[in-house]
PDB file of C-alpha atoms in Angstrom:
ATOM      1  CA  GLY A   1     -11.987 -11.343  -2.921  1.00  0.00           C
ATOM      2  CA  PRO A   2     -11.940  -7.909  -1.297  1.00  0.00           C
ATOM      3  CA  VAL A   3      -8.126  -7.635  -1.372  1.00  0.00           C
ATOM      4  CA  ALA A   4      -7.909  -8.424  -5.103  1.00  0.00           C
ATOM      5  CA  GLU A   5     -10.744  -5.955  -5.786  1.00  0.00           C
ATOM      6  CA  THR A   6      -8.960  -3.269  -3.764  1.00  0.00           C
ATOM      7  CA  PHE A   7      -5.778  -3.787  -5.784  1.00  0.00           C
ATOM      8  CA  LYS A   8      -7.750  -3.497  -9.049  1.00  0.00           C
ATOM      9  CA  VAL A   9      -9.014  -0.102  -7.880  1.00  0.00           C
ATOM     10  CA  ILE A  10      -5.491   0.932  -6.809  1.00  0.00           C
ATOM     11  CA  GLN A  11      -4.048  -0.102 -10.179  1.00  0.00           C
ATOM     12  CA  GLY A  12      -6.681   2.034 -11.890  1.00  0.00           C
ATOM     13  CA  ALA A  13      -5.845   5.004  -9.649  1.00  0.00           C
ATOM     14  CA  VAL A  14      -2.082   4.942 -10.224  1.00  0.00           C
ATOM     15  CA  THR A  15      -1.046   7.932 -12.302  1.00  0.00           C
ATOM     16  CA  GLU A  16       2.286   9.349 -13.473  1.00  0.00           C
ATOM     17  CA  GLU A  17       1.653  12.232 -11.066  1.00  0.00           C
ATOM     18  CA  TYR A  18       1.405   9.872  -8.050  1.00  0.00           C
ATOM     19  CA  VAL A  19       4.562   8.091  -9.213  1.00  0.00           C
ATOM     20  CA  ARG A  20       6.443  11.392  -9.618  1.00  0.00           C
ATOM     21  CA  SER A  21       5.304  12.801  -6.284  1.00  0.00           C
ATOM     22  CA  THR A  22       5.671   9.627  -4.199  1.00  0.00           C
ATOM     23  CA  GLN A  23       8.752   7.786  -5.491  1.00  0.00           C
ATOM     24  CA  GLY A  24       8.179   4.776  -3.252  1.00  0.00           C
ATOM     25  CA  VAL A  25       7.494   1.051  -3.463  1.00  0.00           C
ATOM     26  CA  PHE A  26       5.110  -0.425  -0.892  1.00  0.00           C
ATOM     27  CA  GLN A  27       4.955  -4.126  -0.053  1.00  0.00           C
ATOM     28  CA  PHE A  28       2.084  -5.556   1.977  1.00  0.00           C
ATOM     29  CA  GLU A  29       2.336  -8.849   3.872  1.00  0.00           C
ATOM     30  CA  LEU A  30      -1.318  -9.651   4.466  1.00  0.00           C
ATOM     31  CA  SER A  31      -2.722 -12.381   6.685  1.00  0.00           C
ATOM     32  CA  GLY A  32      -6.189 -13.913   6.476  1.00  0.00           C
ATOM     33  CA  ASP A  33      -8.554 -14.154   3.485  1.00  0.00           C
ATOM     34  CA  GLY A  34      -6.885 -12.986   0.291  1.00  0.00           C
ATOM     35  CA  GLY A  35      -3.602 -12.652   2.139  1.00  0.00           C
ATOM     36  CA  GLY A  36      -0.092 -13.074   0.833  1.00  0.00           C
ATOM     37  CA  THR A  37       2.391 -10.606  -0.592  1.00  0.00           C
ATOM     38  CA  TRP A  38       1.005  -7.645  -2.567  1.00  0.00           C
ATOM     39  CA  TYR A  39       2.614  -4.418  -3.739  1.00  0.00           C
ATOM     40  CA  ILE A  40       2.104  -0.881  -5.014  1.00  0.00           C
ATOM     41  CA  ASP A  41       4.989   0.456  -7.106  1.00  0.00           C
ATOM     42  CA  LEU A  42       4.961   4.252  -7.169  1.00  0.00           C
ATOM     43  CA  LYS A  43       8.577   4.540  -8.270  1.00  0.00           C
ATOM     44  CA  THR A  44       8.932   2.758 -11.610  1.00  0.00           C
ATOM     45  CA  LYS A  45       7.666   4.649 -14.690  1.00  0.00           C
ATOM     46  CA  GLY A  46       3.932   4.146 -15.081  1.00  0.00           C
ATOM     47  CA  GLY A  47       3.582   2.581 -11.622  1.00  0.00           C
ATOM     48  CA  SER A  48       1.865  -0.728 -10.930  1.00  0.00           C
ATOM     49  CA  ALA A  49       0.094  -2.718  -8.248  1.00  0.00           C
ATOM     50  CA  GLY A  50      -0.698  -6.378  -7.781  1.00  0.00           C
ATOM     51  CA  PHE A  51      -0.045  -9.754  -6.217  1.00  0.00           C
ATOM     52  CA  GLY A  52       3.467 -10.963  -5.441  1.00  0.00           C
ATOM     53  CA  LYS A  53       6.755  -9.257  -4.717  1.00  0.00           C
ATOM     54  CA  PRO A  54       7.280  -5.789  -6.219  1.00  0.00           C
ATOM     55  CA  PRO A  55       9.426  -5.544  -9.383  1.00  0.00           C
ATOM     56  CA  VAL A  56      12.011  -3.540  -7.426  1.00  0.00           C
ATOM     57  CA  THR A  57      13.002  -3.595  -3.742  1.00  0.00           C
ATOM     58  CA  ALA A  58      10.280  -2.205  -1.475  1.00  0.00           C
ATOM     59  CA  ASP A  59      10.916   1.018   0.437  1.00  0.00           C
ATOM     60  CA  VAL A  60       8.066   0.253   2.821  1.00  0.00           C
ATOM     61  CA  VAL A  61       6.996  -3.176   4.078  1.00  0.00           C
ATOM     62  CA  MET A  62       3.703  -3.347   5.977  1.00  0.00           C
ATOM     63  CA  SER A  63       2.318  -6.401   7.744  1.00  0.00           C
ATOM     64  CA  MET A  64      -1.354  -6.457   8.624  1.00  0.00           C
ATOM     65  CA  SER A  65      -4.527  -8.482   8.298  1.00  0.00           C
ATOM     66  CA  SER A  66      -6.228  -8.393   4.909  1.00  0.00           C
ATOM     67  CA  ALA A  67      -9.337  -7.067   6.709  1.00  0.00           C
ATOM     68  CA  ASP A  68      -7.380  -4.068   8.064  1.00  0.00           C
ATOM     69  CA  PHE A  69      -5.849  -3.490   4.633  1.00  0.00           C
ATOM     70  CA  VAL A  70      -9.275  -3.299   2.987  1.00  0.00           C
ATOM     71  CA  LYS A  71     -10.519  -1.002   5.797  1.00  0.00           C
ATOM     72  CA  MET A  72      -7.499   1.250   5.268  1.00  0.00           C
ATOM     73  CA  PHE A  73      -8.208   1.624   1.551  1.00  0.00           C
ATOM     74  CA  THR A  74     -11.937   2.163   2.049  1.00  0.00           C
ATOM     75  CA  ASP A  75     -11.142   4.954   4.530  1.00  0.00           C
ATOM     76  CA  LYS A  76     -12.556   3.055   7.519  1.00  0.00           C
ATOM     77  CA  LEU A  77      -9.116   2.832   9.159  1.00  0.00           C
ATOM     78  CA  LYS A  78      -6.374   5.459   9.105  1.00  0.00           C
ATOM     79  CA  LEU A  79      -2.872   4.218   8.281  1.00  0.00           C
ATOM     80  CA  PHE A  80      -1.401   5.815  11.398  1.00  0.00           C
ATOM     81  CA  THR A  81      -4.131   4.332  13.644  1.00  0.00           C
ATOM     82  CA  ALA A  82      -3.486   0.829  12.285  1.00  0.00           C
ATOM     83  CA  PHE A  83       0.138   0.972  13.364  1.00  0.00           C
ATOM     84  CA  VAL A  84      -0.327   2.782  16.660  1.00  0.00           C
ATOM     85  CA  SER A  85      -2.896   0.147  17.703  1.00  0.00           C
ATOM     86  CA  GLY A  86      -0.208  -2.520  17.402  1.00  0.00           C
ATOM     87  CA  ASN A  87      -2.251  -4.768  15.102  1.00  0.00           C
ATOM     88  CA  SER A  88       0.063  -3.989  12.186  1.00  0.00           C
ATOM     89  CA  SER A  89       3.783  -3.523  11.752  1.00  0.00           C
ATOM     90  CA  ILE A  90       5.741  -1.326   9.424  1.00  0.00           C
ATOM     91  CA  ILE A  91       9.375  -1.374   8.352  1.00  0.00           C
ATOM     92  CA  CYS A  92      10.291   1.834   6.556  1.00  0.00           C
ATOM     93  CA  ASP A  93      10.618   5.542   6.394  1.00  0.00           C
ATOM     94  CA  MET A  94       7.400   6.592   8.168  1.00  0.00           C
ATOM     95  CA  MET A  95       7.132   9.816   6.138  1.00  0.00           C
ATOM     96  CA  LEU A  96       7.114   7.780   2.925  1.00  0.00           C
ATOM     97  CA  ALA A  97       4.475   5.479   4.414  1.00  0.00           C
ATOM     98  CA  LEU A  98       2.298   8.447   5.315  1.00  0.00           C
ATOM     99  CA  SER A  99       2.632   9.743   1.742  1.00  0.00           C
ATOM    100  CA  LEU A 100       0.595   6.676   0.750  1.00  0.00           C
ATOM    101  CA  GLU A 101      -2.337   8.228   2.634  1.00  0.00           C
ATOM    102  CA  LYS A 102      -2.535  10.928  -0.048  1.00  0.00           C
ATOM    103  CA  MET A 103      -3.420   8.226  -2.551  1.00  0.00           C
ATOM    104  CA  LEU A 104      -5.989   6.649  -0.207  1.00  0.00           C
TER     105      LEU A 104
END
């Protein structure tokens, strides 16, 4: 589905440079089609992304619909807008969360 495809693209985009500059682990609790727990690890050497809990404790946990997640990563929805609208929730250091936008 669209969520799995998005994570394939993310995995391909993860570079040592992103890992070095970000130093954060992002966990996504997605509802709807393709939902579940997904992660992007930009802290562990090499970085990774995929389905399930991250290999290390997440620094940022975001809850949103899978549709909003896909929109966010296809640049149809800004991260900040998603959370200000109240349709999504975030538990974290907001500055670290906004650093994810650089990757988007």
